[in-house]
């Protein structure tokens, strides 16, 4: 494919991630290309139409998007939504359109079984259509800044890779081919399992150190210099007030919602079970994210709110300042 020969690109699913991603396409695509969009939520469609009136065209269904576009991207919540937008939704689906020779890219984080089922359905219906899983990492802020990473379900020799890289770079910075169909999703779920476990481990280690009288800023320095060094502690520290830019220091806002971590963690465990991978931390991790997702003190907040859920002391700084003031009196 060649961008100079394309007249329409489609985008279905304009939520927290999809809206800024589509916004980057609207801003950066070459002039002649129109962006055909659809979402069941009219407010998001209105938002992108207002922001990019010259570029964006509103569609009436996913099929309508597919009718007008050579490339269609989707960014939907779960496997059931992806199945319904591509194949299970009757006359309004992407596959109800003639998608021969088109490029379909699903960026949602879903179960690998749904992604493979969609790919097989497409292949049976139209062998010349290409379908890729391309889940992302980097969160809403990364999507807004155009800095997300894409984990692509294709191998390094795929003839579409150079074009996919060119296209996805409008929305992100790292495009990593993961080796074949559904391997982008397998990589994403493995990544989120690890990152979720690390966030719990950092919260617990911080809590035991703080209860032993240590300042969490000192603990963070120790972890960074020692064998425990990790990005969650360095840049997303679950303890408020250690790293100013972390969601925890902003009331656990503007991060990766704990319910999304619960969803990804559960998908990762399903995958592990299916492929026969033994994980001793999985059940405890899932129970923690399940509990935090249902806890009114944590729901809708950044997933590193597990520090709060596990009983960590968020007022440590005020308590330390008060005690210094008392000593000086
Ligand atoms: P979201 O719920 O904000 O957005 C999903 C959008 O899909 C909504 O606008 C919704 O109206 C739309 N939608 C649902 N069903 C539809 C249908 N049948 N037809 C058309 N539109 C439909 O979710 P999000 O936060 O944007 O996440 C999307 C995906 O990206 C999820 O799989 C999520 O796990 C993943 N993800 C999210 C983040 C994050 O920080 N939010 C980070 C990385 C990956």
Coordinates of C-alpha atoms and ligand atoms in Angstrom, one line a residue:
X1 CA 0.0 0.0 0.0
X2 CA 1.0 3.6 -0.6
X3 CA -0.4 6.5 1.3
X4 CA -0.4 8.7 -1.8
X5 CA -2.9 6.4 -3.5
X6 CA -5.3 6.2 -0.6
X7 CA -8.4 8.4 -0.4
X8 CA -10.0 7.1 2.9
X9 CA -8.9 5.7 6.2
X10 CA -11.5 4.5 8.7
X11 CA -11.5 4.6 12.5
X12 CA -14.1 2.8 14.7
X13 CA -14.0 3.3 18.5
X14 CA -13.3 6.9 19.6
X15 CA -12.9 6.4 23.3
X16 CA -10.2 7.5 25.8
X17 CA -7.5 6.0 23.5
X18 CA -9.2 6.0 20.1
X19 CA -10.1 9.7 20.1
X20 CA -6.6 11.1 20.5
X21 CA -5.2 8.4 18.2
X22 CA -7.7 9.4 15.4
X23 CA -6.9 13.0 16.2
X24 CA -3.2 12.4 15.3
X25 CA -4.2 10.8 12.0
X26 CA -6.5 13.8 11.3
X27 CA -3.7 16.2 12.0
X28 CA -0.8 14.3 10.3
X29 CA -2.2 12.3 7.3
X30 CA -1.4 13.7 3.8
X31 CA -3.9 16.2 2.6
X32 CA -6.1 14.2 0.2
X33 CA -7.0 11.4 2.7
X34 CA -10.3 11.6 4.5
X35 CA -10.8 10.0 7.9
X36 CA -14.1 8.1 8.1
X37 CA -15.2 7.6 11.8
X38 CA -17.9 5.8 13.7
X39 CA -18.7 5.3 17.4
X40 CA -21.9 4.4 19.2
X41 CA -21.2 7.4 21.4
X42 CA -22.3 10.4 19.5
X43 CA -20.4 12.8 21.8
X44 CA -17.0 11.5 20.7
X45 CA -17.9 11.7 17.0
X46 CA -19.0 15.3 17.5
X47 CA -15.7 16.0 19.3
X48 CA -13.5 14.9 16.4
X49 CA -15.8 16.5 13.8
X50 CA -15.4 19.8 15.7
X51 CA -11.7 19.5 16.1
X52 CA -11.0 18.4 12.4
X53 CA -14.0 19.6 10.2
X54 CA -12.0 19.4 7.0
X55 CA -10.6 15.9 7.4
X56 CA -13.2 13.9 9.3
X57 CA -16.4 12.4 7.8
X58 CA -19.1 10.9 10.1
X59 CA -20.4 7.4 9.2
X60 CA -23.5 5.6 10.2
X61 CA -22.0 2.2 11.0
X62 CA -18.8 0.2 11.0
X63 CA -19.9 -1.1 7.5
X64 CA -20.3 2.4 6.3
X65 CA -16.7 3.2 7.4
X66 CA -15.5 0.0 5.7
X67 CA -17.3 0.9 2.5
X68 CA -15.4 4.1 2.2
X69 CA -11.9 3.2 3.5
X70 CA -9.0 1.2 2.2
X71 CA -7.6 0.9 5.8
X72 CA -9.7 0.4 8.9
X73 CA -8.5 0.8 12.4
X74 CA -10.5 -0.3 15.5
X75 CA -10.0 0.6 19.1
X76 CA -12.7 -1.1 21.2
X77 CA -13.0 -2.2 24.8
X78 CA -13.3 -6.0 24.8
X79 CA -13.3 -9.1 22.6
X80 CA -17.1 -9.1 22.4
X81 CA -17.1 -5.6 21.0
X82 CA -14.4 -6.5 18.4
X83 CA -16.4 -9.6 17.3
X84 CA -19.6 -7.5 17.0
X85 CA -17.9 -4.7 15.0
X86 CA -16.2 -7.1 12.6
X87 CA -18.5 -10.1 12.2
X88 CA -21.3 -10.8 14.8
X89 CA -23.3 -7.6 14.3
X90 CA -25.3 -8.5 11.2
X91 CA -25.6 -6.0 8.3
X92 CA -23.7 -3.2 10.1
X93 CA -20.3 -5.0 10.5
X94 CA -17.0 -4.3 8.8
X95 CA -17.2 -7.7 7.1
X96 CA -20.7 -6.9 5.7
X97 CA -18.8 -4.6 3.4
X98 CA -16.6 -5.9 0.5
X99 CA -13.2 -5.7 2.2
X100 CA -11.2 -7.4 -0.5
X101 CA -7.6 -6.1 -0.6
X102 CA -8.1 -3.9 2.4
X103 CA -6.0 -3.6 5.5
X104 CA -7.7 -4.0 8.9
X105 CA -5.9 -3.2 12.1
X106 CA -7.4 -3.9 15.6
X107 CA -5.6 -2.0 18.3
X108 CA -7.9 -3.2 21.2
X109 CA -6.5 -5.2 24.1
X110 CA -8.6 -8.4 23.9
X111 CA -8.3 -12.1 24.3
X112 CA -6.2 -13.8 21.6
X113 CA -9.1 -16.3 20.8
X114 CA -11.4 -13.5 19.7
X115 CA -8.7 -11.9 17.6
X116 CA -7.9 -15.3 15.9
X117 CA -11.6 -15.9 15.3
X118 CA -12.0 -12.5 13.6
X119 CA -8.9 -13.2 11.5
X120 CA -10.2 -16.6 10.4
X121 CA -13.6 -15.2 9.6
X122 CA -12.1 -12.5 7.4
X123 CA -9.8 -15.0 5.7
X124 CA -12.7 -17.3 4.8
X125 CA -14.8 -14.5 3.5
X126 CA -12.1 -12.6 1.7
X127 CA -8.6 -14.1 1.3
X128 CA -7.1 -10.9 0.0
X129 CA -7.9 -8.9 3.1
X130 CA -5.1 -8.4 5.7
X131 CA -6.0 -8.3 9.4
X132 CA -3.5 -7.5 12.2
X133 CA -3.7 -7.3 16.0
X134 CA -1.9 -4.2 17.1
X135 CA -2.5 -3.5 20.8
X136 CA -0.9 -0.4 22.3
X137 CA 0.9 0.6 25.5
X138 CA 1.5 4.1 26.9
X139 CA -1.9 5.0 28.3
X140 CA -4.2 8.0 27.5
X141 CA -1.4 10.5 28.1
X142 CA 0.8 8.6 25.6
X143 CA -2.0 8.5 23.1
X144 CA -2.5 12.3 23.5
X145 CA 1.2 12.9 23.0
X146 CA 1.4 10.4 20.1
X147 CA 4.0 8.4 22.1
X148 CA 2.3 5.0 22.4
X149 CA 4.0 1.7 21.5
X150 CA 2.3 -0.7 19.1
X151 CA 2.9 -4.5 19.5
X152 CA 2.1 -5.8 16.0
X153 CA 0.9 -9.3 15.3
X154 CA 3.1 -9.8 12.3
X155 CA 6.7 -11.0 11.6
X156 CA 9.6 -8.9 10.6
X157 CA 9.4 -10.0 7.0
X158 CA 5.7 -9.2 6.5
X159 CA 5.4 -7.2 3.2
X160 CA 2.9 -4.9 4.9
X161 CA 5.3 -4.0 7.7
X162 CA 6.9 -0.9 6.2
X163 CA 3.5 0.5 5.4
X164 CA 2.1 -0.4 8.8
X165 CA 5.1 1.2 10.5
X166 CA 4.6 4.4 8.5
X167 CA 0.9 4.6 9.3
X168 CA 1.2 3.7 13.0
X169 CA 4.0 6.2 13.5
X170 CA 1.5 9.0 13.0
X171 CA 0.1 7.8 16.4
X172 CA 3.0 6.3 18.2
X173 CA 6.8 6.0 18.6
X174 CA 7.7 2.3 18.8
X175 CA 6.3 -0.2 16.4
X176 CA 7.4 -3.7 17.3
X177 CA 6.6 -6.7 15.1
X178 CA 6.0 -9.5 17.5
X179 CA 6.3 -12.5 15.2
X180 CA 2.9 -13.4 13.7
X181 CA -0.9 -13.5 14.2
X182 CA -2.1 -12.7 17.8
X183 CA 1.5 -12.4 19.0
X184 CA 1.0 -8.6 19.5
X185 CA -1.7 -9.4 21.9
X186 CA 0.3 -12.2 23.6
X187 CA 3.1 -9.7 24.1
X188 CA 0.8 -7.0 25.4
X189 CA -0.8 -9.3 27.9
X190 CA 2.6 -10.6 29.1
X191 CA 3.7 -7.0 29.5
X192 CA 0.7 -6.0 31.5
X193 CA 0.9 -9.1 33.7
X194 CA 4.5 -8.2 34.6
X195 CA 3.8 -4.5 35.1
X196 CA 0.7 -5.4 37.3
X197 CA 2.7 -7.7 39.5
X198 CA 5.6 -5.2 39.8
X199 CA 3.1 -2.5 41.0
X200 CA 1.9 -4.8 43.7
X201 CA 5.4 -5.8 44.7
X202 CA 6.5 -2.1 44.8
X203 CA 3.5 -1.2 47.0
X204 CA 4.2 -4.0 49.4
X205 CA 8.0 -3.3 49.6
X206 CA 7.4 0.4 50.1
X207 CA 4.8 -0.3 52.8
X208 CA 7.0 -2.7 54.8
X209 CA 10.0 -0.2 54.5
X210 CA 7.8 2.8 55.5
X211 CA 6.3 0.9 58.5
X212 CA 9.9 0.2 59.5
X213 CA 10.6 3.9 59.7
X214 CA 12.0 4.6 56.2
X215 CA 11.2 7.6 54.1
X216 CA 9.7 6.4 50.8
X217 CA 12.0 8.8 48.8
X218 CA 15.0 7.0 50.4
X219 CA 13.5 3.6 49.6
X220 CA 12.9 4.7 46.0
X221 CA 16.6 5.7 45.8
X222 CA 17.7 2.4 47.3
X223 CA 15.5 0.4 44.8
X224 CA 16.8 2.5 41.9
X225 CA 20.4 1.8 42.8
X226 CA 19.9 -1.8 43.8
X227 CA 18.7 -5.0 42.2
X228 CA 15.0 -4.0 42.6
X229 CA 15.3 -1.2 40.0
X230 CA 12.1 -0.9 37.9
X231 CA 10.2 1.6 35.9
X232 CA 7.0 1.4 38.0
X233 CA 8.9 2.6 41.1
X234 CA 11.0 5.1 39.1
X235 CA 8.3 6.8 37.1
X236 CA 4.9 5.5 38.3
X237 CA 5.7 5.2 42.0
X238 CA 2.5 3.9 43.7
X239 CA 3.3 6.0 46.9
X240 CA 2.1 9.6 46.4
X241 CA 4.7 12.4 46.7
X242 CA 7.7 10.3 45.7
X243 CA 7.7 11.0 41.9
X244 CA 5.9 14.3 41.1
X245 CA 4.8 13.2 37.6
X246 CA 3.3 9.9 38.7
X247 CA -0.5 9.5 38.8
X248 CA -0.3 8.7 42.5
X249 CA 1.0 12.2 43.2
X250 CA -2.1 13.6 41.4
X251 CA -4.7 11.7 43.3
X252 CA -4.1 8.6 41.2
X253 CA -5.7 10.4 38.2
X254 CA -4.8 10.4 34.5
X255 CA -3.3 6.9 34.5
X256 CA -4.2 3.4 33.5
X257 CA -7.6 2.6 35.2
X258 CA -7.5 -0.2 37.7
X259 CA -10.5 -1.9 36.0
X260 CA -8.4 -2.0 32.8
X261 CA -5.5 -3.6 34.6
X262 CA -8.0 -6.1 36.1
X263 CA -9.3 -6.9 32.6
X264 CA -5.8 -7.3 31.1
X265 CA -4.5 -9.3 34.1
X266 CA -7.4 -11.7 33.8
X267 CA -6.9 -12.1 30.0
X268 CA -3.2 -12.8 30.7
X269 CA -4.1 -15.5 33.2
X270 CA -6.5 -17.1 30.7
X271 CA -3.7 -17.1 28.1
X272 CA -1.2 -18.5 30.6
X273 CA -3.6 -21.4 31.4
X274 CA -4.3 -22.1 27.8
X275 CA -0.6 -22.4 26.9
X276 CA 0.3 -24.3 30.0
X277 CA 2.4 -21.6 31.7
X278 CA 2.6 -22.0 35.5
X279 CA 2.4 -18.7 37.5
X280 CA 2.4 -18.7 41.2
X281 CA 1.6 -14.9 41.5
X282 CA -1.3 -14.9 39.1
X283 CA -4.2 -15.7 41.5
X284 CA -3.0 -13.3 44.2
X285 CA -2.5 -10.6 41.6
X286 CA -6.0 -11.1 40.1
X287 CA -7.6 -11.1 43.5
X288 CA -5.8 -7.8 44.3
X289 CA -6.9 -6.0 41.1
X290 CA -10.4 -7.5 41.4
X291 CA -10.7 -6.2 45.0
X292 CA -9.3 -2.7 44.1
X293 CA -11.6 -2.5 41.0
X294 CA -14.6 -3.0 43.3
X295 CA -13.4 -0.8 46.1
X296 CA -15.1 2.7 45.9
X297 CA -11.8 4.2 47.2
X298 CA -9.9 2.9 44.2
X299 CA -12.4 2.3 41.3
X300 CA -11.7 4.4 38.2
X301 CA -8.3 5.5 39.5
X302 CA -4.8 4.6 38.2
X303 CA -4.0 0.9 38.8
X304 CA -1.1 1.9 41.1
X305 CA -3.8 2.7 43.6
X306 CA -3.1 -0.8 44.8
X307 CA -0.9 0.9 47.4
X308 CA -4.0 2.5 48.9
X309 CA -6.0 -0.8 48.5
X310 CA -3.2 -2.7 50.4
X311 CA -3.3 -0.2 53.3
X312 CA -0.3 2.0 52.5
X313 CA 0.2 5.3 54.2
X314 CA -0.5 8.1 51.8
X315 CA -0.1 10.9 54.4
X316 CA 3.5 10.1 55.2
X317 CA 4.8 13.4 54.1
X318 CA 2.4 15.5 56.2
X319 CA 3.1 13.2 59.2
X320 CA 6.9 13.6 58.6
X321 CA 6.6 17.4 58.3
X322 CA 4.4 17.6 61.5
X323 CA 6.9 15.6 63.5
X324 CA 9.8 17.8 62.3
X325 CA 7.8 20.9 63.3
X326 CA 7.2 19.3 66.8
X327 CA 10.9 18.5 67.2
X328 CA 11.8 22.1 66.4
X329 CA 9.3 23.6 68.9
Ligands
LIG1 P1 -13.1 3.4 26.0 O1 -14.2 2.6 26.7 O2 -12.8 4.7 26.5 O3 -13.4 3.5 24.5 C1 -14.0 2.5 23.7 C2 -14.9 3.2 22.7 O4 -15.5 2.1 21.8 C3 -16.0 4.0 23.2 O5 -16.1 5.3 22.7 C4 -17.3 3.2 22.8 O6 -18.4 4.0 22.7 C5 -16.8 2.5 21.6 N1 -17.6 1.3 21.2 C6 -18.0 0.3 22.0 N2 -18.7 -0.6 21.2 C7 -18.8 -0.1 20.0 C8 -19.4 -0.5 18.8 N3 -20.1 -1.6 18.7 N4 -19.3 0.3 17.7 C9 -18.6 1.4 17.7 N5 -18.0 1.9 18.8 C10 -18.1 1.2 19.9 O7 -11.8 2.4 26.1 P2 -10.3 2.9 25.9 O8 -9.7 3.3 27.2 O9 -10.2 3.8 24.7 O10 -9.6 1.5 25.5 C11 -9.8 0.9 24.3 C12 -8.9 -0.4 24.3 O11 -7.5 0.0 24.4 C13 -9.2 -1.4 25.4 O12 -9.1 -2.7 24.9 C14 -8.2 -1.1 26.4 O13 -7.8 -2.2 27.2 C15 -7.0 -0.7 25.6 N6 -6.0 0.2 26.2 C16 -6.4 1.2 27.0 C17 -5.5 2.1 27.6 C18 -5.9 3.2 28.6 O14 -5.1 3.7 29.3 N7 -7.2 3.6 28.5 C19 -4.1 1.8 27.4 C20 -3.7 0.8 26.6 C21 -4.7 0.0 26.0

